[in-house]
Amino acid sequence: MTIMPSPSLRRASTLLGTSALLAFCSAPLQAADMDPVWSFANVSVNYLDWSAGTEERTSTNAAKSDFTFLELEGGAGFAWGEFYGFFDLENPGNDQFDEESGGKDNFRTAGKLTSHIYLGDSPFTIYAHLYDFRDYGYNGREQDQILGVGYIHTFDNGLWFKPFLGAARVQSDGYTGMNGYMAGWVLGYGFEALGQQFSVTNWHEQTFARDDDYLAQNYVGDKAESVGTNGAVSLWWHPISSVTTGVQYRYSDNKLGTPEDYQNAVIYTLKYNFL
């Protein structure tokens, strides 16, 4: 199955280029500036198990079903900024519309790109964020585009914290236009226990002041509230440098097509690290 990027994805991806241009317009890049200070890349197989309560609460409004997904993930940091991204294939062996599940197990894709462009030697950044989701069985799509400011800090104990705040725009099959704001963060902390290496991470997104038309048209069964919550808390075990395995607690509220219902799941992940 070959999927070509949509024109809207190509146009929206210029957000990241725009943020970089703003930072670089006053000084040309040298060859050494393109050498990464740090980088990582991995491929993983994941199984997402929705809670029984979530499956019951969403049975008539964007019904949820457990699924497997494959993910390619990576990131790199430079002297002038850093980038992160992933691309997921959900239900990779299924047809675009899965007849047996009534559409709950359709083939889907999801991807995200984020960037922090450093503002000189300060901890503040220009932040850009692009998230794209496609459900091919229902011809459903939603792309969130965020542009704003960020902040990066690493504490003495090794905990790193990267919050952001930005204006939000959305392109979807139901609504296209400005859509309030998004605030959030990513954070992580590595530690050793029982002679093994572990880490904990958290990503969190809080959307607010979303457009009424979007809230009525992009949710199933009812209008969603203006504030939406989305995120995950993860525990990772790093037995060897090339392998990471972990458990993630996934949570959301007034997101993922379901209005006014809390949704939660556990994700089981096995990664192969090739960088």
Short mmCIF file of C-alpha atoms in Angstrom, two decimals:
data_model
loop_
_atom_site.label_atom_id
_atom_site.label_comp_id
_atom_site.label_asym_id
_atom_site.label_seq_id
_atom_site.Cartn_x
_atom_site.Cartn_y
_atom_site.Cartn_z
CA MET A 1 0.00 0.00 0.00
CA THR A 2 1.50 3.32 -1.10
CA ILE A 3 0.26 6.55 0.47
CA MET A 4 1.30 9.87 -1.03
CA PRO A 5 1.45 12.92 1.27
CA SER A 6 -1.55 15.18 0.76
CA PRO A 7 -1.19 18.77 -0.53
CA SER A 8 -2.36 20.04 2.87
CA LEU A 9 0.41 18.09 4.61
CA ARG A 10 3.02 19.51 2.26
CA ARG A 11 1.73 23.08 2.71
CA ALA A 12 1.44 22.81 6.49
CA SER A 13 4.91 21.37 6.86
CA THR A 14 6.24 24.82 5.93
CA LEU A 15 5.55 25.81 9.55
CA LEU A 16 8.79 24.14 10.55
CA GLY A 17 10.69 25.80 7.72
CA THR A 18 9.23 29.19 8.63
CA SER A 19 10.41 28.93 12.22
CA ALA A 20 13.88 27.98 11.08
CA LEU A 21 13.98 30.86 8.61
CA LEU A 22 13.11 33.38 11.32
CA ALA A 23 16.05 32.19 13.39
CA PHE A 24 18.56 31.99 10.55
CA CYS A 25 17.83 35.09 8.50
CA SER A 26 20.45 37.17 10.32
CA ALA A 27 23.36 34.69 10.12
CA PRO A 28 24.32 32.11 7.46
CA LEU A 29 24.86 28.52 8.54
CA GLN A 30 28.37 27.11 8.54
CA ALA A 31 29.05 23.50 7.59
CA ALA A 32 29.86 22.64 11.21
CA ASP A 33 26.43 23.90 12.28
CA MET A 34 24.85 20.90 10.53
CA ASP A 35 26.72 18.41 12.71
CA PRO A 36 24.29 17.10 15.36
CA VAL A 37 25.17 17.46 19.02
CA TRP A 38 22.91 14.51 19.75
CA SER A 39 20.60 12.26 17.73
CA PHE A 40 18.52 9.12 18.05
CA ALA A 41 16.34 6.93 15.85
CA ASN A 42 14.34 3.76 16.41
CA VAL A 43 11.65 1.54 14.99
CA SER A 44 9.08 -0.06 17.30
CA VAL A 45 6.13 -2.42 17.47
CA ASN A 46 3.36 -1.33 19.85
CA TYR A 47 0.08 -2.69 21.16
CA LEU A 48 -2.50 -0.20 22.50
CA ASP A 49 -5.04 -1.69 24.92
CA TRP A 50 -7.99 0.63 25.66
CA SER A 51 -9.58 0.29 29.09
CA ALA A 52 -12.94 -1.49 29.26
CA GLY A 53 -14.48 1.75 30.52
CA THR A 54 -13.17 3.67 27.52
CA GLU A 55 -14.59 1.13 25.08
CA GLU A 56 -17.96 1.32 26.84
CA ARG A 57 -18.02 5.14 27.05
CA THR A 58 -17.10 5.60 23.39
CA SER A 59 -19.25 2.82 21.93
CA THR A 60 -21.58 5.33 20.23
CA ASN A 61 -19.18 8.27 19.74
CA ALA A 62 -15.96 7.47 17.89
CA ALA A 63 -15.78 3.89 19.18
CA LYS A 64 -12.36 2.71 20.32
CA SER A 65 -10.82 -0.71 19.73
CA ASP A 66 -7.42 -2.15 20.71
CA PHE A 67 -4.83 -2.06 17.93
CA THR A 68 -1.24 -2.73 16.94
CA PHE A 69 0.90 -0.03 15.39
CA LEU A 70 4.38 0.24 13.93
CA GLU A 71 6.35 3.42 14.58
CA LEU A 72 9.44 5.09 13.15
CA GLU A 73 10.77 7.73 15.56
CA GLY A 74 13.78 10.00 15.69
CA GLY A 75 15.26 13.31 16.72
CA ALA A 76 18.39 15.44 16.49
CA GLY A 77 19.85 18.46 18.28
CA PHE A 78 22.16 21.07 16.78
CA ALA A 79 23.90 24.17 18.13
CA TRP A 80 20.97 26.26 16.83
CA GLY A 81 17.92 24.06 17.46
CA GLU A 82 16.43 20.60 17.75
CA PHE A 83 13.86 18.45 15.95
CA TYR A 84 11.70 15.43 16.78
CA GLY A 85 9.31 13.32 14.74
CA PHE A 86 7.45 10.05 14.42
CA PHE A 87 5.27 8.26 11.88
CA ASP A 88 2.81 5.49 12.82
CA LEU A 89 1.03 2.80 10.82
CA GLU A 90 -2.03 1.71 12.82
CA ASN A 91 -3.56 -1.72 12.05
CA PRO A 92 -0.89 -2.12 9.34
CA GLY A 93 -2.25 -5.45 8.06
CA ASN A 94 -5.88 -4.30 7.72
CA ASP A 95 -7.86 -2.93 4.80
CA GLN A 96 -8.59 0.77 4.68
CA PHE A 97 -12.11 -0.06 5.87
CA ASP A 98 -12.19 -3.07 8.18
CA GLU A 99 -15.52 -4.81 7.60
CA GLU A 100 -15.22 -7.23 10.52
CA SER A 101 -14.91 -4.48 13.15
CA GLY A 102 -17.39 -2.15 11.51
CA GLY A 103 -14.68 0.41 10.89
CA LYS A 104 -13.11 0.44 14.36
CA ASP A 105 -9.98 -1.33 13.09
CA ASN A 106 -9.43 0.59 9.87
CA PHE A 107 -5.94 1.16 8.53
CA ARG A 108 -4.81 4.59 9.83
CA THR A 109 -1.70 6.75 9.91
CA ALA A 110 -0.45 9.36 12.36
CA GLY A 111 2.65 11.54 12.29
CA LYS A 112 4.18 14.42 14.20
CA LEU A 113 7.04 16.88 13.65
CA THR A 114 8.20 19.36 16.30
CA SER A 115 11.05 21.88 16.42
CA HIS A 116 12.67 24.22 18.92
CA ILE A 117 14.80 26.93 17.27
CA TYR A 118 17.02 28.51 19.93
CA LEU A 119 16.84 32.26 20.53
CA GLY A 120 20.53 32.98 21.05
CA ASP A 121 21.92 31.72 24.34
CA SER A 122 18.59 32.08 26.17
CA PRO A 123 16.48 29.08 27.21
CA PHE A 124 13.62 30.37 25.03
CA THR A 125 12.85 29.04 21.56
CA ILE A 126 10.62 29.45 18.53
CA TYR A 127 8.39 26.39 18.68
CA ALA A 128 6.62 24.72 15.74
CA HIS A 129 4.47 21.60 15.81
CA LEU A 130 2.68 19.66 13.09
CA TYR A 131 0.46 16.62 13.77
CA ASP A 132 -1.38 14.73 11.03
CA PHE A 133 -3.92 11.90 11.46
CA ARG A 134 -5.70 9.95 8.70
CA ASP A 135 -8.45 7.32 8.88
CA TYR A 136 -8.59 6.03 5.31
CA GLY A 137 -11.73 3.93 5.74
CA TYR A 138 -13.80 6.98 6.64
CA ASN A 139 -11.77 9.48 4.58
CA GLY A 140 -11.24 11.24 7.92
CA ARG A 141 -8.31 13.57 8.46
CA GLU A 142 -7.15 16.13 10.99
CA GLN A 143 -3.97 18.15 10.95
CA ASP A 144 -2.97 20.39 13.88
CA GLN A 145 -0.49 23.19 13.20
CA ILE A 146 1.05 25.02 16.17
CA LEU A 147 3.40 27.99 16.12
CA GLY A 148 4.56 29.77 19.26
CA VAL A 149 7.29 29.91 21.87
CA GLY A 150 9.06 27.23 23.89
CA TYR A 151 11.46 26.88 26.79
CA ILE A 152 14.18 24.29 27.44
CA HIS A 153 15.77 23.50 30.79
CA THR A 154 17.76 20.62 32.27
CA PHE A 155 17.89 20.46 36.07
CA ASP A 156 20.97 19.49 38.06
CA ASN A 157 19.49 16.03 38.76
CA GLY A 158 19.19 15.31 35.01
CA LEU A 159 15.45 15.98 34.62
CA TRP A 160 14.82 17.81 31.33
CA PHE A 161 11.69 19.88 30.71
CA LYS A 162 10.49 21.51 27.47
CA PRO A 163 7.18 23.43 27.76
CA PHE A 164 5.57 25.38 24.92
CA LEU A 165 2.63 27.67 24.13
CA GLY A 166 1.32 28.47 20.68
CA ALA A 167 -1.55 29.51 18.46
CA ALA A 168 -3.35 26.60 16.82
CA ARG A 169 -4.70 26.09 13.33
CA VAL A 170 -6.47 22.96 12.09
CA GLN A 171 -7.16 21.45 8.67
CA SER A 172 -9.73 18.66 8.67
CA ASP A 173 -12.55 17.16 6.67
CA GLY A 174 -15.02 19.01 8.93
CA TYR A 175 -13.37 22.36 9.65
CA THR A 176 -10.35 24.38 8.53
CA GLY A 177 -9.17 27.54 10.27
CA MET A 178 -7.73 28.96 13.47
CA ASN A 179 -8.59 26.84 16.49
CA GLY A 180 -7.56 28.50 19.75
CA TYR A 181 -4.31 27.64 21.48
CA MET A 182 -2.21 24.73 22.66
CA ALA A 183 0.03 24.58 25.74
CA GLY A 184 2.04 21.56 26.72
CA TRP A 185 5.38 19.99 27.46
CA VAL A 186 7.64 17.00 27.14
CA LEU A 187 9.86 15.90 30.02
CA GLY A 188 12.09 13.01 30.90
CA TYR A 189 14.36 11.61 33.57
CA GLY A 190 16.86 8.73 33.45
CA PHE A 191 17.86 6.65 36.45
CA GLU A 192 19.47 3.37 37.51
CA ALA A 193 17.76 0.70 39.63
CA LEU A 194 18.76 -2.90 40.37
CA GLY A 195 21.77 -2.47 38.14
CA GLN A 196 19.58 -1.58 35.14
CA GLN A 197 18.98 1.63 33.21
CA PHE A 198 15.45 3.09 33.23
CA SER A 199 13.78 6.36 32.27
CA VAL A 200 10.41 8.02 32.65
CA THR A 201 8.89 10.42 30.11
CA ASN A 202 5.71 12.44 29.80
CA TRP A 203 4.18 14.36 26.93
CA HIS A 204 1.12 16.50 27.54
CA GLU A 205 -1.01 18.78 25.38
CA GLN A 206 -3.76 21.11 26.59
CA THR A 207 -5.88 22.75 23.90
CA PHE A 208 -8.19 25.62 24.85
CA ALA A 209 -10.43 28.32 23.35
CA ARG A 210 -11.14 26.03 20.40
CA ASP A 211 -13.54 27.18 17.68
CA ASP A 212 -17.24 26.32 18.12
CA ASP A 213 -17.60 25.11 14.53
CA TYR A 214 -14.66 22.76 14.95
CA LEU A 215 -16.08 21.39 18.21
CA ALA A 216 -19.45 20.68 16.56
CA GLN A 217 -18.17 19.23 13.30
CA ASN A 218 -15.13 17.16 14.31
CA TYR A 219 -16.69 15.09 17.08
CA VAL A 220 -19.13 12.18 16.93
CA GLY A 221 -22.55 12.37 18.58
CA ASP A 222 -22.26 15.75 20.33
CA LYS A 223 -20.32 19.00 20.55
CA ALA A 224 -17.08 18.78 22.52
CA GLU A 225 -15.98 21.24 25.19
CA SER A 226 -13.51 23.99 24.32
CA VAL A 227 -10.71 22.50 26.46
CA GLY A 228 -9.10 19.22 25.40
CA THR A 229 -6.45 17.08 27.11
CA ASN A 230 -4.05 14.64 25.48
CA GLY A 231 -0.91 12.88 26.68
CA ALA A 232 0.96 9.84 27.98
CA VAL A 233 3.22 8.89 30.90
CA SER A 234 5.82 6.21 30.16
CA LEU A 235 8.29 3.95 31.98
CA TRP A 236 11.17 2.64 29.85
CA TRP A 237 13.72 -0.12 30.46
CA HIS A 238 17.01 0.00 28.52
CA PRO A 239 18.57 -3.48 28.94
CA ILE A 240 21.12 -2.87 26.15
CA SER A 241 21.88 0.13 23.95
CA SER A 242 20.03 -1.26 20.92
CA VAL A 243 16.82 -2.31 22.73
CA THR A 244 14.23 -0.35 24.72
CA THR A 245 10.98 -1.71 26.07
CA GLY A 246 8.30 0.07 28.06
CA VAL A 247 4.76 0.62 29.22
CA GLN A 248 2.86 3.82 28.52
CA TYR A 249 -0.30 5.13 30.17
CA ARG A 250 -2.24 6.99 27.46
CA TYR A 251 -4.91 9.53 28.45
CA SER A 252 -7.21 12.02 26.74
CA ASP A 253 -10.39 13.99 27.36
CA ASN A 254 -12.52 15.78 24.75
CA LYS A 255 -10.07 14.55 22.10
CA LEU A 256 -9.76 11.71 19.57
CA GLY A 257 -13.22 12.36 18.13
CA THR A 258 -15.08 11.64 21.37
CA PRO A 259 -16.81 14.55 23.18
CA GLU A 260 -17.00 14.90 26.96
CA ASP A 261 -15.55 11.49 27.80
CA TYR A 262 -12.27 10.50 29.43
CA GLN A 263 -10.31 7.89 27.48
CA ASN A 264 -7.35 5.88 28.71
CA ALA A 265 -5.23 2.98 27.53
CA VAL A 266 -2.00 1.09 28.19
CA ILE A 267 0.56 0.83 25.37
CA TYR A 268 3.14 -1.98 25.37
CA THR A 269 6.24 -1.08 23.31
CA LEU A 270 9.38 -2.80 22.05
CA LYS A 271 11.93 -0.59 20.25
CA TYR A 272 15.03 -1.31 18.24
CA ASN A 273 17.44 1.64 18.49
CA PHE A 274 19.65 2.05 15.44
CA LEU A 275 21.08 5.46 16.40
#
